[in-house]
Amino acid sequence: MFILGYFSSLALPFFQPTAEADSIGCVEVLATVCSIVLMVLTLPISLFLCFKVVQEYERAVIFRLGRLRSGGARGPGVFFVLPCIDNYCKVDLRTVSFDVPPQEVLTRDSVTVSVDAVVYYRIRDPLNAVVQVANYSHSTRLLAATTLRNVLGTRNLSELLTEREAISHSMQVTLDEATDPWGVQVERVEIKDVSLPDSLQRSMAAEAEAAREARAKVIAAEGEMKSSRALKEASDIMCESPAALQLRYLQTLSSIAGEKNSTIVFPLPIELIGPLMNFTSSLGVQRTFAPMQPPTTGPPNAGGGPSTTTSLSSPLADMGHQQQQLPE
């Protein structure tokens, strides 16, 4: 009697004056009554066919004679269906991920690249996922591939390589707005890889290498300029204080002696070398300005013939002659 009362309560909504009952015709009512009678006659075997179970992460959308049953999706747990007139669809509410196939994309600066991505989505409304779209999974995959091409076509190659997070967020918002009527919520979109042509990779590598060399040359030039300024300031200080030069000289000797080598250094004071260098420079100037002596003709020899003799002057004589000629 309890089972009969339960079955009669299932058929009671068809005979109540509700909007759903008003839209049901006589054929639907007759089919429902026949299904209940068949289920009662085949007890208890029919119980194995009428009671269904869905998991915690699943929901069941039930259709009775092609009409969506009121009350929304069933589950999780046990729910009841009538044989021959009820059918149901299970919908998984867990997050699903899929790979977008590599897409050949033409960027805004006319560069062809191959990009692939991964999309994460889940079912937010099971009823719309079953009723509003034929295959929500396949539709979401096609829409993701199309959105990937459309979004990347509005970006430059440099933006595509450096702003992946912003592009992924833009794709996620676009997909979520498009799939919202289907009851699908796109949670995350990630760009996996950007494949460039080999010729373009070599060109970008050459450009990057040239840029690094240019920066290295600029840094080296700046270092030379700073070091020259520091040396100039140090030389000015040493000119003001001669003792600083001697201290620097001693420091250099100390650094040389610290190394284990066979170098022998003989320190020589600068004051001793200064007069010698001045004398050498003055002597070189005198030799430069010394005039050439013309050949002289001596007295005739004893044989009566003319004889010509050339006098060779020494450098000291030339220097004396130059000193005599300078006052004139």
CSV table of C-alpha atoms in Angstrom, one decimal:
chain,number,residue,atom,x,y,z
A,1,MET,CA,0.0,0.0,0.0
A,2,PHE,CA,2.9,2.3,0.7
A,3,ILE,CA,4.3,1.8,-2.7
A,4,LEU,CA,1.0,2.4,-4.4
A,5,GLY,CA,0.6,5.6,-2.4
A,6,TYR,CA,4.0,6.7,-3.5
A,7,PHE,CA,3.3,6.0,-7.2
A,8,SER,CA,-0.1,7.8,-6.9
A,9,SER,CA,1.7,10.9,-5.5
A,10,LEU,CA,3.9,10.8,-8.6
A,11,ALA,CA,0.9,10.9,-10.9
A,12,LEU,CA,-1.0,13.5,-8.9
A,13,PRO,CA,0.7,16.6,-10.4
A,14,PHE,CA,-0.7,15.6,-13.8
A,15,PHE,CA,-4.2,15.9,-12.6
A,16,GLN,CA,-3.7,19.2,-10.6
A,17,PRO,CA,-4.8,22.5,-12.3
A,18,THR,CA,-1.3,23.8,-12.7
A,19,ALA,CA,0.3,25.5,-15.7
A,20,GLU,CA,2.3,22.3,-16.5
A,21,ALA,CA,-0.8,20.1,-16.2
A,22,ASP,CA,-2.8,22.4,-18.4
A,23,SER,CA,-0.3,22.1,-21.2
A,24,ILE,CA,-0.4,18.3,-21.0
A,25,GLY,CA,-2.7,16.6,-23.4
A,26,CYS,CA,-4.8,13.4,-23.0
A,27,VAL,CA,-2.2,11.3,-24.7
A,28,GLU,CA,0.4,12.3,-22.2
A,29,VAL,CA,-1.9,11.5,-19.3
A,30,LEU,CA,-2.8,8.2,-20.7
A,31,ALA,CA,0.9,7.3,-21.3
A,32,THR,CA,1.7,8.3,-17.7
A,33,VAL,CA,-1.1,6.1,-16.3
A,34,CYS,CA,0.0,3.1,-18.4
A,35,SER,CA,3.6,3.5,-17.3
A,36,ILE,CA,2.6,3.5,-13.6
A,37,VAL,CA,0.4,0.4,-14.1
A,38,LEU,CA,3.2,-1.4,-15.9
A,39,MET,CA,5.6,-0.5,-13.1
A,40,VAL,CA,3.2,-1.8,-10.5
A,41,LEU,CA,2.6,-5.1,-12.3
A,42,THR,CA,6.3,-5.7,-12.7
A,43,LEU,CA,7.2,-5.2,-9.1
A,44,PRO,CA,9.8,-5.7,-7.7
A,45,ILE,CA,11.8,-6.0,-10.9
A,46,SER,CA,10.8,-2.5,-12.0
A,47,LEU,CA,12.4,-0.9,-8.9
A,48,PHE,CA,15.8,-1.7,-10.4
A,49,LEU,CA,14.9,0.3,-13.5
A,50,CYS,CA,13.1,3.2,-11.8
A,51,PHE,CA,15.5,4.3,-9.1
A,52,LYS,CA,18.7,6.0,-10.3
A,53,VAL,CA,21.7,7.4,-8.5
A,54,VAL,CA,23.9,10.4,-9.3
A,55,GLN,CA,27.2,11.3,-7.7
A,56,GLU,CA,28.0,14.3,-5.6
A,57,TYR,CA,29.6,16.1,-8.6
A,58,GLU,CA,26.7,15.2,-11.0
A,59,ARG,CA,23.2,16.4,-11.7
A,60,ALA,CA,20.4,14.7,-13.6
A,61,VAL,CA,18.1,16.6,-16.0
A,62,ILE,CA,14.9,14.6,-16.5
A,63,PHE,CA,12.5,14.8,-19.5
A,64,ARG,CA,9.1,13.3,-19.3
A,65,LEU,CA,7.5,12.7,-22.7
A,66,GLY,CA,10.0,15.3,-24.2
A,67,ARG,CA,9.1,17.9,-21.6
A,68,LEU,CA,11.5,19.2,-19.0
A,69,ARG,CA,10.3,18.3,-15.6
A,70,SER,CA,9.7,21.1,-13.1
A,71,GLY,CA,11.9,21.3,-10.0
A,72,GLY,CA,15.2,21.7,-11.8
A,73,ALA,CA,18.0,19.1,-12.0
A,74,ARG,CA,18.0,16.2,-9.6
A,75,GLY,CA,20.8,15.1,-7.4
A,76,PRO,CA,23.0,14.3,-5.8
A,77,GLY,CA,21.7,11.0,-4.5
A,78,VAL,CA,18.7,8.9,-5.6
A,79,PHE,CA,15.9,10.0,-7.9
A,80,PHE,CA,13.0,8.2,-9.5
A,81,VAL,CA,12.0,7.9,-13.2
A,82,LEU,CA,9.0,6.3,-14.8
A,83,PRO,CA,9.7,3.5,-17.3
A,84,CYS,CA,9.1,4.2,-21.0
A,85,ILE,CA,8.2,7.8,-20.6
A,86,ASP,CA,11.1,9.4,-18.7
A,87,ASN,CA,14.7,9.8,-19.9
A,88,TYR,CA,17.5,11.8,-18.2
A,89,CYS,CA,20.9,13.3,-18.9
A,90,LYS,CA,23.8,13.4,-16.5
A,91,VAL,CA,25.8,16.6,-16.3
A,92,ASP,CA,29.2,16.7,-14.7
A,93,LEU,CA,29.8,19.8,-12.6
A,94,ARG,CA,33.5,19.4,-12.2
A,95,THR,CA,36.1,21.6,-13.9
A,96,VAL,CA,37.0,20.3,-17.3
A,97,SER,CA,40.2,21.3,-19.2
A,98,PHE,CA,41.0,20.9,-22.9
A,99,ASP,CA,43.8,21.9,-25.2
A,100,VAL,CA,43.1,24.3,-28.0
A,101,PRO,CA,44.8,23.0,-31.2
A,102,PRO,CA,47.6,25.1,-32.5
A,103,GLN,CA,46.2,28.0,-34.5
A,104,GLU,CA,48.0,29.8,-37.3
A,105,VAL,CA,47.5,33.5,-36.4
A,106,LEU,CA,48.4,36.6,-38.3
A,107,THR,CA,49.3,39.3,-35.9
A,108,ARG,CA,48.6,43.0,-36.4
A,109,ASP,CA,52.1,43.6,-37.6
A,110,SER,CA,51.7,40.9,-40.3
A,111,VAL,CA,53.7,38.1,-38.6
A,112,THR,CA,52.4,34.5,-38.9
A,113,VAL,CA,52.8,32.6,-35.6
A,114,SER,CA,51.4,29.3,-34.3
A,115,VAL,CA,49.7,29.5,-30.9
A,116,ASP,CA,48.1,26.9,-28.7
A,117,ALA,CA,46.3,27.3,-25.4
A,118,VAL,CA,44.4,25.5,-22.6
A,119,VAL,CA,40.9,26.3,-21.4
A,120,TYR,CA,39.3,25.4,-18.0
A,121,TYR,CA,35.5,25.5,-17.7
A,122,ARG,CA,32.7,24.1,-15.6
A,123,ILE,CA,28.9,23.8,-15.8
A,124,ARG,CA,27.2,26.5,-13.8
A,125,ASP,CA,23.6,25.7,-14.9
A,126,PRO,CA,22.9,22.1,-15.8
A,127,LEU,CA,19.4,22.9,-17.3
A,128,ASN,CA,20.8,25.5,-19.8
A,129,ALA,CA,23.8,23.2,-20.6
A,130,VAL,CA,21.4,20.5,-21.8
A,131,VAL,CA,18.5,22.6,-23.2
A,132,GLN,CA,20.2,25.7,-24.8
A,133,VAL,CA,23.0,24.0,-26.7
A,134,ALA,CA,23.3,20.6,-28.5
A,135,ASN,CA,26.8,19.7,-27.3
A,136,TYR,CA,28.2,22.2,-24.8
A,137,SER,CA,31.7,20.6,-24.8
A,138,HIS,CA,32.2,20.6,-28.5
A,139,SER,CA,30.7,24.1,-28.9
A,140,THR,CA,33.0,25.5,-26.2
A,141,ARG,CA,36.0,24.0,-27.9
A,142,LEU,CA,35.2,25.5,-31.3
A,143,LEU,CA,34.4,28.9,-29.7
A,144,ALA,CA,37.8,28.9,-27.8
A,145,ALA,CA,39.7,28.3,-31.0
A,146,THR,CA,37.9,31.1,-32.8
A,147,THR,CA,38.3,33.5,-29.9
A,148,LEU,CA,42.0,32.7,-29.8
A,149,ARG,CA,42.5,33.7,-33.4
A,150,ASN,CA,40.4,36.8,-33.0
A,151,VAL,CA,42.1,38.1,-29.9
A,152,LEU,CA,45.6,37.5,-31.1
A,153,GLY,CA,44.9,39.1,-34.5
A,154,THR,CA,44.6,42.5,-32.7
A,155,ARG,CA,48.0,42.3,-31.0
A,156,ASN,CA,51.6,42.9,-32.2
A,157,LEU,CA,54.2,40.2,-31.9
A,158,SER,CA,56.0,42.0,-29.1
A,159,GLU,CA,52.7,42.2,-27.1
A,160,LEU,CA,52.0,38.5,-27.8
A,161,LEU,CA,55.4,37.6,-26.3
A,162,THR,CA,55.4,39.9,-23.3
A,163,GLU,CA,51.7,40.3,-22.3
A,164,ARG,CA,50.5,36.7,-22.2
A,165,GLU,CA,48.6,37.2,-18.9
A,166,ALA,CA,46.7,40.2,-20.2
A,167,ILE,CA,45.8,38.3,-23.4
A,168,SER,CA,44.7,35.2,-21.4
A,169,HIS,CA,42.4,37.4,-19.2
A,170,SER,CA,40.9,39.0,-22.3
A,171,MET,CA,40.2,35.6,-23.8
A,172,GLN,CA,38.7,34.4,-20.6
A,173,VAL,CA,36.3,37.3,-20.4
A,174,THR,CA,35.2,37.0,-24.0
A,175,LEU,CA,34.6,33.2,-23.7
A,176,ASP,CA,32.7,33.6,-20.5
A,177,GLU,CA,30.3,36.2,-22.0
A,178,ALA,CA,29.7,34.0,-25.0
A,179,THR,CA,29.1,30.8,-23.1
A,180,ASP,CA,27.0,32.3,-20.3
A,181,PRO,CA,23.6,31.5,-22.1
A,182,TRP,CA,24.7,27.9,-22.3
A,183,GLY,CA,25.3,27.6,-18.5
A,184,VAL,CA,29.0,27.2,-19.0
A,185,GLN,CA,31.5,29.3,-16.9
A,186,VAL,CA,35.0,29.7,-18.3
A,187,GLU,CA,37.3,29.8,-15.3
A,188,ARG,CA,40.7,30.2,-16.8
A,189,VAL,CA,42.5,30.5,-20.1
A,190,GLU,CA,46.3,30.0,-20.5
A,191,ILE,CA,48.5,30.4,-23.6
A,192,LYS,CA,50.8,27.5,-23.7
A,193,ASP,CA,53.3,28.1,-26.5
A,194,VAL,CA,54.0,30.6,-29.3
A,195,SER,CA,55.9,29.1,-32.2
A,196,LEU,CA,57.8,31.4,-34.5
A,197,PRO,CA,59.3,30.7,-37.9
A,198,ASP,CA,63.0,29.8,-38.0
A,199,SER,CA,63.9,32.8,-40.1
A,200,LEU,CA,62.1,35.1,-37.7
A,201,GLN,CA,63.8,33.5,-34.7
A,202,ARG,CA,67.2,34.0,-36.3
A,203,SER,CA,66.4,37.7,-37.1
A,204,MET,CA,65.2,38.3,-33.5
A,205,ALA,CA,68.3,36.6,-32.1
A,206,ALA,CA,70.5,38.8,-34.3
A,207,GLU,CA,68.6,41.9,-33.2
A,208,ALA,CA,68.9,41.0,-29.6
A,209,GLU,CA,72.7,40.3,-29.9
A,210,ALA,CA,73.2,43.7,-31.7
A,211,ALA,CA,71.3,45.5,-28.9
A,212,ARG,CA,73.4,43.8,-26.2
A,213,GLU,CA,76.6,44.7,-28.0
A,214,ALA,CA,75.5,48.3,-28.4
A,215,ARG,CA,74.7,48.5,-24.7
A,216,ALA,CA,78.1,46.9,-23.8
A,217,LYS,CA,79.9,49.5,-25.9
A,218,VAL,CA,78.0,52.4,-24.3
A,219,ILE,CA,78.7,51.0,-20.8
A,220,ALA,CA,82.4,50.6,-21.7
A,221,ALA,CA,82.6,54.1,-23.0
A,222,GLU,CA,81.0,55.5,-19.9
A,223,GLY,CA,83.5,53.5,-17.8
A,224,GLU,CA,86.4,54.9,-19.8
A,225,MET,CA,85.0,58.5,-19.4
A,226,LYS,CA,84.6,58.1,-15.6
A,227,SER,CA,88.1,56.5,-15.2
A,228,SER,CA,89.7,59.3,-17.3
A,229,ARG,CA,88.1,61.9,-15.0
A,230,ALA,CA,89.3,60.0,-12.0
A,231,LEU,CA,92.8,59.9,-13.3
A,232,LYS,CA,92.8,63.6,-14.2
A,233,GLU,CA,91.7,64.4,-10.6
A,234,ALA,CA,94.4,62.1,-9.2
A,235,SER,CA,97.1,63.7,-11.4
A,236,ASP,CA,96.0,67.1,-10.3
A,237,ILE,CA,96.3,66.1,-6.6
A,238,MET,CA,99.8,64.5,-7.3
A,239,CYS,CA,101.0,67.7,-9.0
A,240,GLU,CA,100.0,69.7,-5.9
A,241,SER,CA,101.7,67.2,-3.6
A,242,PRO,CA,104.9,65.5,-4.9
A,243,ALA,CA,105.0,63.2,-1.9
A,244,ALA,CA,101.8,61.6,-3.2
A,245,LEU,CA,103.6,60.4,-6.3
A,246,GLN,CA,106.3,58.8,-4.2
A,247,LEU,CA,103.7,57.1,-2.0
A,248,ARG,CA,102.0,55.8,-5.2
A,249,TYR,CA,105.4,54.6,-6.4
A,250,LEU,CA,106.0,52.7,-3.2
A,251,GLN,CA,102.5,51.2,-3.3
A,252,THR,CA,103.2,49.9,-6.8
A,253,LEU,CA,106.5,48.4,-5.6
A,254,SER,CA,104.6,46.7,-2.8
A,255,SER,CA,102.0,45.2,-5.1
A,256,ILE,CA,104.8,43.9,-7.4
A,257,ALA,CA,106.7,42.4,-4.5
A,258,GLY,CA,103.6,40.6,-3.3
A,259,GLU,CA,103.5,38.4,-6.4
A,260,LYS,CA,105.7,35.4,-6.6
A,261,ASN,CA,107.7,36.2,-9.7
A,262,SER,CA,111.3,36.9,-10.7
A,263,THR,CA,110.8,40.6,-11.6
A,264,ILE,CA,113.6,42.9,-10.3
A,265,VAL,CA,112.7,46.5,-9.8
A,266,PHE,CA,115.4,49.2,-9.3
A,267,PRO,CA,113.8,52.4,-7.9
A,268,LEU,CA,115.3,55.6,-9.3
A,269,PRO,CA,114.3,59.0,-7.9
A,270,ILE,CA,112.6,61.3,-10.3
A,271,GLU,CA,114.8,64.3,-9.1
A,272,LEU,CA,117.9,62.5,-10.4
A,273,ILE,CA,116.5,61.8,-13.8
A,274,GLY,CA,115.1,65.3,-14.4
A,275,PRO,CA,118.4,67.2,-15.1
A,276,LEU,CA,119.6,64.4,-17.4
A,277,MET,CA,116.4,64.5,-19.4
A,278,ASN,CA,116.6,68.3,-19.7
A,279,PHE,CA,120.2,68.1,-20.9
A,280,THR,CA,119.4,65.4,-23.5
A,281,SER,CA,116.5,67.4,-24.8
A,282,SER,CA,118.5,70.6,-25.2
A,283,LEU,CA,121.3,68.7,-26.9
A,284,GLY,CA,118.9,67.3,-29.4
A,285,VAL,CA,117.6,70.8,-30.2
A,286,GLN,CA,121.1,72.1,-30.8
A,287,ARG,CA,121.9,69.3,-33.2
A,288,THR,CA,118.7,70.0,-35.1
A,289,PHE,CA,119.6,73.7,-35.8
A,290,ALA,CA,123.4,73.2,-36.5
A,291,PRO,CA,124.4,74.7,-40.0
A,292,MET,CA,126.3,72.6,-42.6
A,293,GLN,CA,130.0,73.7,-43.0
A,294,PRO,CA,131.0,74.4,-46.7
A,295,PRO,CA,134.2,72.7,-48.1
A,296,THR,CA,137.5,74.8,-47.7
A,297,THR,CA,140.3,75.0,-50.2
A,298,GLY,CA,143.8,74.7,-48.8
A,299,PRO,CA,147.2,76.1,-50.1
A,300,PRO,CA,148.7,74.5,-53.1
A,301,ASN,CA,150.9,71.5,-52.5
A,302,ALA,CA,154.5,71.4,-53.2
A,303,GLY,CA,154.0,69.9,-56.6
A,304,GLY,CA,152.3,73.0,-57.8
A,305,GLY,CA,148.9,71.3,-58.4
A,306,PRO,CA,145.7,72.5,-56.7
A,307,SER,CA,144.5,70.4,-53.8
A,308,THR,CA,141.0,70.5,-52.2
A,309,THR,CA,140.6,69.5,-48.6
A,310,THR,CA,137.3,69.1,-46.7
A,311,SER,CA,137.2,69.8,-43.0
A,312,LEU,CA,135.0,67.6,-40.9
A,313,SER,CA,133.7,69.4,-37.9
A,314,SER,CA,132.8,67.5,-34.7
A,315,PRO,CA,129.5,67.9,-33.1
A,316,LEU,CA,131.0,70.0,-30.3
A,317,ALA,CA,132.6,72.3,-32.8
A,318,ASP,CA,129.3,72.6,-34.6
A,319,MET,CA,127.6,73.4,-31.4
A,320,GLY,CA,130.2,76.1,-30.6
A,321,HIS,CA,129.8,77.6,-34.1
A,322,GLN,CA,126.1,77.7,-33.7
A,323,GLN,CA,126.5,79.4,-30.3
A,324,GLN,CA,128.7,82.0,-32.0
A,325,GLN,CA,126.3,82.5,-34.8
A,326,LEU,CA,123.2,82.8,-32.7
A,327,PRO,CA,123.8,86.4,-31.4
A,328,GLU,CA,124.1,87.7,-34.9
